[in-house]
XYZ file of C-alpha atoms in Angstrom:
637
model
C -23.882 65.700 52.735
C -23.145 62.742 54.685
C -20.808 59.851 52.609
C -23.103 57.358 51.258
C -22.175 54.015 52.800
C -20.508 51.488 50.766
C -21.689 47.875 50.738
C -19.937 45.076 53.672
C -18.342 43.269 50.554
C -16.685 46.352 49.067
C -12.855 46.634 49.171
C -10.178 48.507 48.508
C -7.706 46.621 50.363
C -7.044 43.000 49.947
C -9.114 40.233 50.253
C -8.231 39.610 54.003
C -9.881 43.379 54.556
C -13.219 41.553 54.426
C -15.282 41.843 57.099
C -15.196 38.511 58.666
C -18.826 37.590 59.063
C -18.170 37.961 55.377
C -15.324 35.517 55.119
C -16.756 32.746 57.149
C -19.802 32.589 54.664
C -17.564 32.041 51.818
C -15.278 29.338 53.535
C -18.977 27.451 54.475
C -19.872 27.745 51.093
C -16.599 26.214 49.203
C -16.782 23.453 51.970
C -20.127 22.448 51.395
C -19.288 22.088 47.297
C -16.353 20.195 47.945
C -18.240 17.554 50.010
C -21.321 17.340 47.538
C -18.338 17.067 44.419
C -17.088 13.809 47.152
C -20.182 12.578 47.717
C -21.100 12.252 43.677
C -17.331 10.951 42.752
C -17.711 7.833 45.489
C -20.810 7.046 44.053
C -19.461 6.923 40.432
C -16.586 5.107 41.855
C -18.772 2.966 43.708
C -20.628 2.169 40.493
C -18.060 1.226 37.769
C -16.642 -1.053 40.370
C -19.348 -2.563 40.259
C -19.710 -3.060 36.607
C -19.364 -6.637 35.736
C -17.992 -8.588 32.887
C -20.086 -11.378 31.055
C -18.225 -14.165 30.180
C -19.435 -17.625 27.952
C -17.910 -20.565 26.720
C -17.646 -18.849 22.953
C -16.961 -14.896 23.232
C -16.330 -12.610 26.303
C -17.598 -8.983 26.145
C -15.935 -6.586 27.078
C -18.663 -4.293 29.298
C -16.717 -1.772 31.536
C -13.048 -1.236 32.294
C -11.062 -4.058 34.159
C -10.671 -4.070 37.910
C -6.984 -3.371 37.597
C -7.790 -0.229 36.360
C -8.786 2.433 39.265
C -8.677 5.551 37.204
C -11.198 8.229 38.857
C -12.134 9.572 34.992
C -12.417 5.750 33.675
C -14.748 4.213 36.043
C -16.980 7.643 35.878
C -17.246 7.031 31.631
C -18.216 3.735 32.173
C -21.035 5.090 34.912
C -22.505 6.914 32.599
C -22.294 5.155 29.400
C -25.201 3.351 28.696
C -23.814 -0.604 28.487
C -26.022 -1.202 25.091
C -24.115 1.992 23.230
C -20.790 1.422 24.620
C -18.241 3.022 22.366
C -15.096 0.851 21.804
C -16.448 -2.541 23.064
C -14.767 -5.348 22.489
C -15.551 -9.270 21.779
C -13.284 -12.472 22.342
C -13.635 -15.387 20.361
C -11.910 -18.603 21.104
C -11.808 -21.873 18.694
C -12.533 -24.161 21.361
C -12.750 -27.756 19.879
C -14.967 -26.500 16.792
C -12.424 -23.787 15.795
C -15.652 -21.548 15.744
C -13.593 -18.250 15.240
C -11.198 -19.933 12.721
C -14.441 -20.936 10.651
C -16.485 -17.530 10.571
C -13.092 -15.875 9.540
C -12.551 -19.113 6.777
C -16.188 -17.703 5.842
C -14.566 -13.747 5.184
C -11.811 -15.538 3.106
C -14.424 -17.395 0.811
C -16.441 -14.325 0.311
C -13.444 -12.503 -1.053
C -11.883 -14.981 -2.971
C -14.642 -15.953 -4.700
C -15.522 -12.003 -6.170
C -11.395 -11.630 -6.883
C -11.543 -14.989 -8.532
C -13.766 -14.264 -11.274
C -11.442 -12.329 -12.935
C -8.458 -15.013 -13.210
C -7.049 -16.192 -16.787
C -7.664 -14.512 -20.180
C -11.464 -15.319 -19.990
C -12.195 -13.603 -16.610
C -14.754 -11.167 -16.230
C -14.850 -7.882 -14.468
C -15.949 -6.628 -11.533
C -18.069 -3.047 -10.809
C -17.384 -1.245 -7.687
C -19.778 1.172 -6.294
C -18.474 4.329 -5.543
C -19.210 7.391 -3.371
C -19.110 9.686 -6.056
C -18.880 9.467 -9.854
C -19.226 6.662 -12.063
C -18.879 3.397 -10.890
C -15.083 1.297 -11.970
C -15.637 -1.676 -13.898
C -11.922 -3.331 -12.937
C -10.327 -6.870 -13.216
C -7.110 -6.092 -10.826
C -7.165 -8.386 -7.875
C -5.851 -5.612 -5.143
C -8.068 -2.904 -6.521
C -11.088 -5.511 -5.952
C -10.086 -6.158 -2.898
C -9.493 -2.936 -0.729
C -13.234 -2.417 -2.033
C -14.355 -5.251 0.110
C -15.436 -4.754 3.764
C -17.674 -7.112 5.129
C -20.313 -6.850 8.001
C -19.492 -9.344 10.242
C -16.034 -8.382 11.918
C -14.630 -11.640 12.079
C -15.560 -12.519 8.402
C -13.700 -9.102 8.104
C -10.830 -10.104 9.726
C -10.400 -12.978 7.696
C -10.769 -10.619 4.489
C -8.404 -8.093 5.943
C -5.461 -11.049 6.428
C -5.726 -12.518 2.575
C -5.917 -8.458 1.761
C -2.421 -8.325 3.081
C -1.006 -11.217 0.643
C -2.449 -9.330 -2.109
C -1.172 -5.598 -0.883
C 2.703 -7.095 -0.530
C 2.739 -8.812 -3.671
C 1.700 -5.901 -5.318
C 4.397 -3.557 -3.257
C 6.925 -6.385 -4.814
C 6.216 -7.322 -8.263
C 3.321 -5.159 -9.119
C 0.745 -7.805 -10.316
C -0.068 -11.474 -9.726
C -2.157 -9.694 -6.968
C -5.374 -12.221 -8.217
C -2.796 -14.787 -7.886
C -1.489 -14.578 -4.453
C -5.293 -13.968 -2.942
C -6.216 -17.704 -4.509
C -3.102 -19.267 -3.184
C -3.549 -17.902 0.076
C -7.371 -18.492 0.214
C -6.224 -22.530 -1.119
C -3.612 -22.684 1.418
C -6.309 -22.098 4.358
C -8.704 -23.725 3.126
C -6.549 -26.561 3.095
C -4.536 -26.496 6.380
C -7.855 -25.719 8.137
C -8.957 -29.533 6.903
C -5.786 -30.424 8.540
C -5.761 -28.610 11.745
C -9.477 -29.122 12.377
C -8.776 -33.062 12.881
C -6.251 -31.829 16.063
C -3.391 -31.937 13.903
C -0.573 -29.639 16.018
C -0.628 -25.986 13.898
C 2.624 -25.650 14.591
C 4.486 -28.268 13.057
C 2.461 -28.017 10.156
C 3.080 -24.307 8.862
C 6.602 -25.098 9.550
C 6.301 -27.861 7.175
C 4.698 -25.299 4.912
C 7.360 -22.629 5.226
C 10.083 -25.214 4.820
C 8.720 -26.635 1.446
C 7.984 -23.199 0.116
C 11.366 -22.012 1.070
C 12.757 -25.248 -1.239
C 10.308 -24.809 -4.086
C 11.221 -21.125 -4.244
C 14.735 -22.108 -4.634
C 13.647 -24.714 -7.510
C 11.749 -21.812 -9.225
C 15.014 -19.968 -9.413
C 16.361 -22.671 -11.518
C 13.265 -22.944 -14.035
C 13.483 -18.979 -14.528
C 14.912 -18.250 -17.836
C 16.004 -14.755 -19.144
C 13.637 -12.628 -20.965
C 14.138 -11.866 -24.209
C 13.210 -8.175 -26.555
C 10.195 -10.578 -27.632
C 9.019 -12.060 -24.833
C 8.287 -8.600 -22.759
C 5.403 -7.854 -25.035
C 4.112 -10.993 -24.206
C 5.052 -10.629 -20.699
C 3.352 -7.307 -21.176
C -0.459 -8.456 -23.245
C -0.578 -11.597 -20.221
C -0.319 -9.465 -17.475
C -2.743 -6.723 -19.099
C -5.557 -9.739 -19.164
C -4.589 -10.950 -23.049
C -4.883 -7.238 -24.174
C -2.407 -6.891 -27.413
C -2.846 -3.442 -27.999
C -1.234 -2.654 -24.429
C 1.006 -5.589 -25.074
C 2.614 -3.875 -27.875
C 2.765 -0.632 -26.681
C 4.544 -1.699 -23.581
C 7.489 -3.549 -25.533
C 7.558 -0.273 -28.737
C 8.229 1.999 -25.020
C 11.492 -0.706 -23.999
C 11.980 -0.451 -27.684
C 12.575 2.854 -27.506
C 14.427 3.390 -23.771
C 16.219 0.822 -23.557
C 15.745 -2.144 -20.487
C 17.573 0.790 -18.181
C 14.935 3.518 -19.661
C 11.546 5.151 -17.622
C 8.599 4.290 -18.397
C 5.662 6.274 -16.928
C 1.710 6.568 -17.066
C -0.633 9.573 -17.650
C -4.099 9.686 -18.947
C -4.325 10.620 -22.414
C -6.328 14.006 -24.188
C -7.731 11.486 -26.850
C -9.596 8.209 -27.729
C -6.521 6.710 -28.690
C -3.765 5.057 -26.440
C -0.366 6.986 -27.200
C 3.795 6.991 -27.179
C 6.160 9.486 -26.651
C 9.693 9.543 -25.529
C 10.933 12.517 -23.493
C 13.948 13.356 -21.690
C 13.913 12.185 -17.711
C 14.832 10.467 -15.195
C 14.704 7.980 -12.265
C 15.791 7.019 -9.096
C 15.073 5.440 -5.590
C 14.686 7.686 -3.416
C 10.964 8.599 -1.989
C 8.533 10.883 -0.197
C 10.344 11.836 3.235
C 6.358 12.034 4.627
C 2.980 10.998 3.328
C 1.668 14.191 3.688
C 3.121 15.189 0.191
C 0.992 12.543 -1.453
C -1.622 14.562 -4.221
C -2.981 10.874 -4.975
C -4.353 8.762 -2.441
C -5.446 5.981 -4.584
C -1.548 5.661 -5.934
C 0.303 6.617 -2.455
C 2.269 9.438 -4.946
C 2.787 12.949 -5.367
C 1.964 13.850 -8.845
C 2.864 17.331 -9.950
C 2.862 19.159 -13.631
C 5.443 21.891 -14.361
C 6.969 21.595 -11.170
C 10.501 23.415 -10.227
C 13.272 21.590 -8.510
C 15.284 23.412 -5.479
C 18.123 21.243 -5.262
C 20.282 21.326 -1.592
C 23.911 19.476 -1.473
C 23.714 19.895 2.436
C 20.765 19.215 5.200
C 18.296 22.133 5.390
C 18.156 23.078 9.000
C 16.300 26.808 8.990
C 13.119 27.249 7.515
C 13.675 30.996 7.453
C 16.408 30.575 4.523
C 13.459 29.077 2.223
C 11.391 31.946 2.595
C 12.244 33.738 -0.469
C 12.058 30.660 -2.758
C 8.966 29.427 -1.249
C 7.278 32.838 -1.600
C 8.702 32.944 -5.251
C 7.279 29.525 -6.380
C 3.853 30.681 -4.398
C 3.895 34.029 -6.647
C 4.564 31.933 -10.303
C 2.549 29.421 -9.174
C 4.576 26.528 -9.554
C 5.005 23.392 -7.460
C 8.482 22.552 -6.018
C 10.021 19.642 -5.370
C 12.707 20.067 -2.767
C 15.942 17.360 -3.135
C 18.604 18.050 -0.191
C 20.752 15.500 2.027
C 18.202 15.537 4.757
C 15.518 18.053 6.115
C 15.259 18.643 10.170
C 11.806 18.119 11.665
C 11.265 21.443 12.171
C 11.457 22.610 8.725
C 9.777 19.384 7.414
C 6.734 20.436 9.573
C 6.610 23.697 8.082
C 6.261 22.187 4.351
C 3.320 19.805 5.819
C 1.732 22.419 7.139
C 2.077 25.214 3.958
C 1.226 22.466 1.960
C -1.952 20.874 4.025
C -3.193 24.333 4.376
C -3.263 24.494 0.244
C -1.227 27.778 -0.484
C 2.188 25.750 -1.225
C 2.385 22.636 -3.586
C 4.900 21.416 -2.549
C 7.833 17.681 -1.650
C 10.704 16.891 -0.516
C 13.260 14.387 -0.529
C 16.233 12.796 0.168
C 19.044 12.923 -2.470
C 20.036 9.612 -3.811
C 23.507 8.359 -3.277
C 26.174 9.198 -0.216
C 28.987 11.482 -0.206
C 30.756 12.719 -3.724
C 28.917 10.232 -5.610
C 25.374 12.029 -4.165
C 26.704 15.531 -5.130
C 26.982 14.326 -8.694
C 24.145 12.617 -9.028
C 22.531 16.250 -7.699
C 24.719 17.537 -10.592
C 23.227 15.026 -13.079
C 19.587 15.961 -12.022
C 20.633 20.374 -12.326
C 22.031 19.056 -16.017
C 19.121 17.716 -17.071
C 16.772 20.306 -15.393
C 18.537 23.901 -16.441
C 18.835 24.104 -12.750
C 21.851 24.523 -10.238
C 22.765 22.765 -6.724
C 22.714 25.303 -3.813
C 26.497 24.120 -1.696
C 28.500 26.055 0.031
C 31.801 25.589 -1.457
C 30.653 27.390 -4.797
C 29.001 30.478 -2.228
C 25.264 29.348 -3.305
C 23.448 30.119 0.147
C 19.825 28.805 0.593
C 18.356 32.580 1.546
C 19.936 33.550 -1.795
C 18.052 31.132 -4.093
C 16.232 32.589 -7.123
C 14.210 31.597 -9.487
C 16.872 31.101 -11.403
C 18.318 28.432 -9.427
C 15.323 26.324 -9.634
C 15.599 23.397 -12.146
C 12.502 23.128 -14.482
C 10.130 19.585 -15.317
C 7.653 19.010 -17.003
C 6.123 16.607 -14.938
C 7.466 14.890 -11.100
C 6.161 11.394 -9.796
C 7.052 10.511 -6.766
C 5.891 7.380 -4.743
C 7.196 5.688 -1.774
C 10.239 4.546 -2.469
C 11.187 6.199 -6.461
C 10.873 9.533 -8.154
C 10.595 10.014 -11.744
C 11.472 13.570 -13.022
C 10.661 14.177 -16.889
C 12.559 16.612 -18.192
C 10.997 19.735 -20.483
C 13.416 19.175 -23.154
C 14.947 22.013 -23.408
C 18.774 20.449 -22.048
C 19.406 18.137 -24.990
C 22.628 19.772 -25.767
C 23.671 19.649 -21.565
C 22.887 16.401 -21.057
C 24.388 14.947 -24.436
C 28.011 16.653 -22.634
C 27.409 15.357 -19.668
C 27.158 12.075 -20.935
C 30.620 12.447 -22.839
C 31.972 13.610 -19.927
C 31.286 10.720 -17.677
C 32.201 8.472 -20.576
C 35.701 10.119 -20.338
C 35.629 9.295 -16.726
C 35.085 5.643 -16.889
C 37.671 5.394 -20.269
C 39.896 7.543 -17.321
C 39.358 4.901 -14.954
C 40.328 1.693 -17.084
C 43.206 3.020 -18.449
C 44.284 3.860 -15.290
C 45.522 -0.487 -14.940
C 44.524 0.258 -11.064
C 41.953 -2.223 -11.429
C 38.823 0.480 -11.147
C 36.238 -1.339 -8.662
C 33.180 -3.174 -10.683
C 31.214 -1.089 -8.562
C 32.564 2.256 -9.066
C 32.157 1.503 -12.746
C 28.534 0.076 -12.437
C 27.865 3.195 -10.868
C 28.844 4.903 -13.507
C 26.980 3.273 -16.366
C 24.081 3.357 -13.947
C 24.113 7.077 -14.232
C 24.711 6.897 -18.248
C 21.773 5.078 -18.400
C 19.755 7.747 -16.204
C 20.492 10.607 -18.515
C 20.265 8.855 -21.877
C 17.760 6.333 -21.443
C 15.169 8.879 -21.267
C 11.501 8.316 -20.116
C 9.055 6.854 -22.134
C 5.337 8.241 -21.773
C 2.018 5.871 -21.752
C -1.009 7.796 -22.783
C -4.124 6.236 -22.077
C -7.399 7.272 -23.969
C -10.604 6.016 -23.537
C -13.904 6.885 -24.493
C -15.459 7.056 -20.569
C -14.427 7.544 -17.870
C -14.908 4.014 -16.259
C -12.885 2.537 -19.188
C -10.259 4.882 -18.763
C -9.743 3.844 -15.228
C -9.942 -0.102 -16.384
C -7.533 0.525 -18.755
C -5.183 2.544 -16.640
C -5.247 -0.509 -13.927
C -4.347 -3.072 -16.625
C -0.967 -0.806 -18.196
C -0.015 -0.495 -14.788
C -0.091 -4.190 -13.888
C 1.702 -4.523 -17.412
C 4.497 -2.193 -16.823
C 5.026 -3.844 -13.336
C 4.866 -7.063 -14.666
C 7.452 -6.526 -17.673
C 9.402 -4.703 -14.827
C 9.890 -7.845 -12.563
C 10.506 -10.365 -16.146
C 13.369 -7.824 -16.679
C 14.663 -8.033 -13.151
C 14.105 -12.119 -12.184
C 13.803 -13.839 -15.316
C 10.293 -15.575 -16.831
C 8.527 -18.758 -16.521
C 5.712 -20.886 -18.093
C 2.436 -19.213 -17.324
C -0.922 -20.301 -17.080
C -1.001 -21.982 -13.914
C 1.973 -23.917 -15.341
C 4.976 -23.578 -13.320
C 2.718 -23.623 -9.927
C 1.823 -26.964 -11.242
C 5.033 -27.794 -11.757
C 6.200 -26.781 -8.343
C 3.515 -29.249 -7.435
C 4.512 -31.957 -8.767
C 8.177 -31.306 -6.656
C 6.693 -31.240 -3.557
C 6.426 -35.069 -3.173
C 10.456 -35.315 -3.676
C 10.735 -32.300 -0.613
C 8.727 -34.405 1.704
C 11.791 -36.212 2.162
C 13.763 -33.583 4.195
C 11.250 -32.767 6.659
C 11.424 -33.999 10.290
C 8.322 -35.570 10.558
C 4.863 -36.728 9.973
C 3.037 -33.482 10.851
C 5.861 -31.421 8.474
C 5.097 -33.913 5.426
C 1.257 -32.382 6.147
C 2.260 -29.600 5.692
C 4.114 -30.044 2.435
C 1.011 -31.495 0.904
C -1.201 -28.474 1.805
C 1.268 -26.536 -0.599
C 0.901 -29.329 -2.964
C -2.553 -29.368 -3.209
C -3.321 -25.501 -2.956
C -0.502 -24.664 -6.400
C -3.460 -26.330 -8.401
C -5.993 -24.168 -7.276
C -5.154 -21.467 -9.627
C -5.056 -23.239 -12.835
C -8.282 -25.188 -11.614
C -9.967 -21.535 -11.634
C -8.624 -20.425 -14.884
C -10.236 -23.253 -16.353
C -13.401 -22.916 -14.230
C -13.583 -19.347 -15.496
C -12.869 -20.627 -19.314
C -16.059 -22.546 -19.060
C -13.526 -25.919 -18.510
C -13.493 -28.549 -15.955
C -10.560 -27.989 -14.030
C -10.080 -31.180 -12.424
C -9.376 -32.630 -16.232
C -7.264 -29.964 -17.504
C -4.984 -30.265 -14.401
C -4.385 -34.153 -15.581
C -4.577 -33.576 -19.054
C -1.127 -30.782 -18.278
C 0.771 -33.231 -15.769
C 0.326 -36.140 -18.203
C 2.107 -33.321 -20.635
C 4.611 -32.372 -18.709
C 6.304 -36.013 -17.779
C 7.531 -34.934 -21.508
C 7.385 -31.387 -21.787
C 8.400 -29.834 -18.606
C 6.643 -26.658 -20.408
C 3.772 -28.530 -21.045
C 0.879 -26.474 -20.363
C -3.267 -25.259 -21.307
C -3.498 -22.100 -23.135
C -7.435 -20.633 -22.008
C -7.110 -18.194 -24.472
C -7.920 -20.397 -27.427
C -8.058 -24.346 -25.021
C -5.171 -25.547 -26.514
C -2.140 -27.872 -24.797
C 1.665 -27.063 -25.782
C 4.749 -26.201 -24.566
C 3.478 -22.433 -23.017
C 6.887 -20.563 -23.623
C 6.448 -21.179 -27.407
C 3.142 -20.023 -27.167
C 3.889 -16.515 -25.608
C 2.188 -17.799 -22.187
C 4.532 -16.363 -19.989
C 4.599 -15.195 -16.228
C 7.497 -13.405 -14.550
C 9.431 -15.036 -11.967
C 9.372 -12.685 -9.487
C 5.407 -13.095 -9.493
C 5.452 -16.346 -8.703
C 7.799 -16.198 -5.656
C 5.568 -13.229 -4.206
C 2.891 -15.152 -4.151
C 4.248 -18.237 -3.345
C 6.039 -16.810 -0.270
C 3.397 -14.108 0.715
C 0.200 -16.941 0.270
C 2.630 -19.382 2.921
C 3.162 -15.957 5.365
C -0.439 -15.305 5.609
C -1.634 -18.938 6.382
C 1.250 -19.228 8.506
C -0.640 -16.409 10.742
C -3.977 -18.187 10.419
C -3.782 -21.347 10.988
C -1.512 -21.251 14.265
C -4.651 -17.937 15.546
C -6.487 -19.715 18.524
C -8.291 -16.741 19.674
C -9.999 -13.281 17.916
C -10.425 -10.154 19.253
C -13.065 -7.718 17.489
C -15.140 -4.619 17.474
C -18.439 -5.768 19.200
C -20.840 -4.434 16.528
C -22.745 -1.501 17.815
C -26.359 -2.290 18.772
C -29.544 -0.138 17.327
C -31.786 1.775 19.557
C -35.256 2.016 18.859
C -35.815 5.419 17.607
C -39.239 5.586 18.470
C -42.120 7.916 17.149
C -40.280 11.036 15.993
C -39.966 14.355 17.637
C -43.311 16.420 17.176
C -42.414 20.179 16.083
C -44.837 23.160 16.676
């Protein structure tokens, strides 16, 4: 039989074998694509050039990409996006000679101050947030309130957003007077806007604000007085919104630990609110990434039973954790990993395990530098049952057991401190160790070499680690919303008692502001000029805001409790309004007490964020998305 013949595009050779009829078909082919791919690209091109922005004399919006921009990719998205869905459009607003954007973002302030203020003094109310899932919170904390709001319009948002940040910093600082510092911000606004609006110059007046609240936080320094073993309960039921339960519970836990002890928070198993004292520890040192956080709401990594790898070097292989990690995997155990550092490489590796769900797992840094962080690594193995992997004792990383591990019974750790509670079971360990660095300092003295303050400081700093203990704050609550209310109140008590401890206390109430009120007439003085002085009495008359409100929310007229105090204090410079029960008297004797360190954070935060405000002469926001008529809906068959 003949051989069949085998098709003209059939080849066993390479591609140049073609027959070239063949070849020239192709070649007309990809030319003729390449043209029609030209001929749609100039047109795109041709288009978003053309695209246009449309200005007025109150916003420009943003339509298509700017004509110094010539990407090919750029100008064909803005082709063909339709202009009224554009995603990622953007609006300028400009204060002109009304301060139009200044106002509508005034307007976002208002809104937020006036659902935060409600709860301010002893006789606030609460507030209910909605949420996604659950129950809804019935809270009184200023911050909490306010990360809940989020307003329509964007610049009202904006507004809201900036008086946010006040709040958020003063509660990174001092851990309450977050209510506080949103008031004295929103007053400070409020009242330099007055100012500005009249085509005052911005600009000399918040440095006439800075200036005087620089001065007056220097004066506050000098009212501060120390806190007494009495006054933190007070300190303590104030802060918790005139609660004396949590009052007293807060000052029987520094009762117990000492001013250098832990105290901590869980939620309790019962109805009741509890104390316990446990063996633990604390120290500054934080999360190396926020990946490790188990609680969003706190920023912290929260972990029961966990184990404790502890690393006197910097962990540079991931393969020489493998046998630990796989170990803690296997019990079932969290692990918190302490070492000198961690590369990148093996930190990814944790992230990953751990975002993945099959490790629970942190790590971070070791406090201290040099010998004095390999003892306070000792310190933590002593009070753990646990031992430090180093080299110079032949403890390799890939020969870790579980063993090695240190045990807890519970691990907090936020951004910038880790608490580690011991399970009790190295009394005996920890009671030596203690001698032993006893000996050390005695060692040290009787040396005559004149031992460094410091070095000694250090020393009773790590005394005070291992015997001060950690005392633990149960909650209980009947519900679940009043277990979260609750919660938010102990923790704005502990901070608060925290920063009285740390700064000193002063007259509460609205007191001391007013106080630092009254000084501001005897600053004015050391300004440079006219437009400065303005600016000291903006701080002047937004410190009386806050006692104004307390009354307000007492069911009192504020403007007459505000004279009724300064007539007071020209002979009581404690002179103050208690709303708790309306009466006038010296408000340290009374147990009215804030903590100093409040007071400056909102003092200087309230001055930072109307600094920003007032000297804003334009606004850039999200043009809010516009809705399509959806029509008559699709008919199915």
């Amino acid at each position: 039989d003949p051989e069949p013949r085998k098709p003209m595009y059939y080849t066993e050779g390479p591609i140049n074998a073609l027959p070239a009829r063949r070849r020239s078909i192709r070649s007309w082919r990809v030319l003729a694509a390449a043209l029609a791919i030209a001929g749609v690209g100039a047109a795109l091109f041709h288009f978003g050039f053309a695209t246009r922005t449309e200005l007025s004399s109150a916003s420009l919006a943003v339509r298509g990409p700017t004509r110094t921009s010539f990407a090919p990719v750029n100008w064909a998205r803005s082709a063909i996006t339709p202009r009224n869905t554009r995603v990622g459009a953007k609006t300028l607003h400009f204060n002109n000679n009304d301060y139009q954007a200044l106002r509508q973002m005034l307007a976002g302030v208002e809104k937020l101050a006036a659902v935060v203020g409600v709860t301010l003094g002893p006789k606030g109310r609460n507030v209910v947030l909605e949420s996604g899932y659950g129950t809804p919170s019935i809270v009184n904390d200023g911050v909490t309130i306010a990360k809940q709001v989020d307003l329509e319009d964007p610049l009202e948002n904006m507004g809201c957003k900036l008086v946010r940040e006040a709040s958020t910093r003063t509660n990174d600082i001092a851990g309450d007077g977050t209510t506080t510092a949103i008031i004295l911000s929103h007053a400070m606004i409020s009242e330099g806007m007055k100012v500005v609006s009249s085509g005052v110059n911005p600009v000399q007046i918040v440095r006439g604000m800075e200036k005087t609240g620089r001065l007056l936080v220097e004066y506050l320094k000098e009212l501060s007085n120390d806190v007494s073993d009495d006054q933190i309960g007070e300190v303590a039921t104030i802060s918790a919104g005139g609660n004396r339960e949590i009052g007293d519970m807060i000052f029987g836990a520094y009762k117990e630990v000492g001013r250098q002890g832990v105290i901590t928070l869980e939620e309790g198993k019962s109805t009741e609110n509890s104390l316990r004292v446990i063996e633990g520890m604390q120290f500054d040192r934080g999360y190396i990434s926020p990946y490790f956080v188990t609680d969003t709401e706190r920023m912290s990594c929260v972990y029961q039973g966990a184990r404790l790898l502890l690393v006197d070097k910097r962990i540079t292989n991931a393969r020489e954790m493998i046998g630990i990690l796989e170990e803690t995997v296997k019990g079932g155990w969290p692990l918190l990993i302490i070492a000198e550092d961690i590369d990148q490489e093996v930190l990814s590796t944790l992230v990953l395990n751990k975002l993945r769900g099959g490790l629970k797992v942190c790590a971070i840094k070791a406090p201290g530098f040099g010998e004095r962080k390999s003892s306070y690594l000792e310190d933590i193995a002593i009070l753990t049952g646990g031992q430090v992997i180093k080299d110079e004792v032949g403890l390799t990383l890939d020969k870790a057991t579980v063993d090695t591990l240190g045990k807890t019974e519970s691990i907090m750790v936020a951004k910038e401190v880790t608490t580690i509670v011991g399970d009790g079971s190295t009394t005996e360990e920890v009671n030596a160790r203690i001698k032993q660095i006893e000996k050390l300092m005695s060692d040290e003295k009787a040396k005559g070499t004149g031992a460094s303050s410091y070095e000694l400081d250090k020393l009773n700093e790590r005394i005070a680690r291992l015997a001060g203990g950690v005392a633990v704050v149960e909650v209980g609550a009947t519900t679940e919303s009043e277990l979260k209310e609750k919660k938010l109140r102990v923790e704005d008590a502990l901070c608060a008692t925290k920063s009285a401890v740390e700064e000193g206390i002063v007259a509460g109430g609205g007191t001391t502001l007013l106080k630092l009120a009254a000084k501001v007439a005897s600053i004015k003085g050391e300004l440079d000029n006219e437009e400065q002085r303005m600016g000291a009495d903006i701080i002047e008359r937004a410190l009386k805001w806050p006692l104004r409100l307390i009354a307000s929310n007492a069911g009192e007229t504020g403007d007459v409790v505000i004279n009724n105090v300064l007539v007071g204090q020209k002979e009581d410079s404690d002179y103050g309004w208690n709303a708790a029960n309306g009466e006038y008297g010296n408000m340290l004797e009374m147990g009215v007490i804030d903590p100093t360190k409040v007071i400056r954070s909102c003092i200087e935060n309230g001055v930072s964020v109307a600094k920003t405000f007032l000297t804003s002469d334009a606004v850039v926001a999200e043009k809010p998305e516009e809705k399509e008529d959806e029509g008559m809906p699709a008919m199915g068959y």
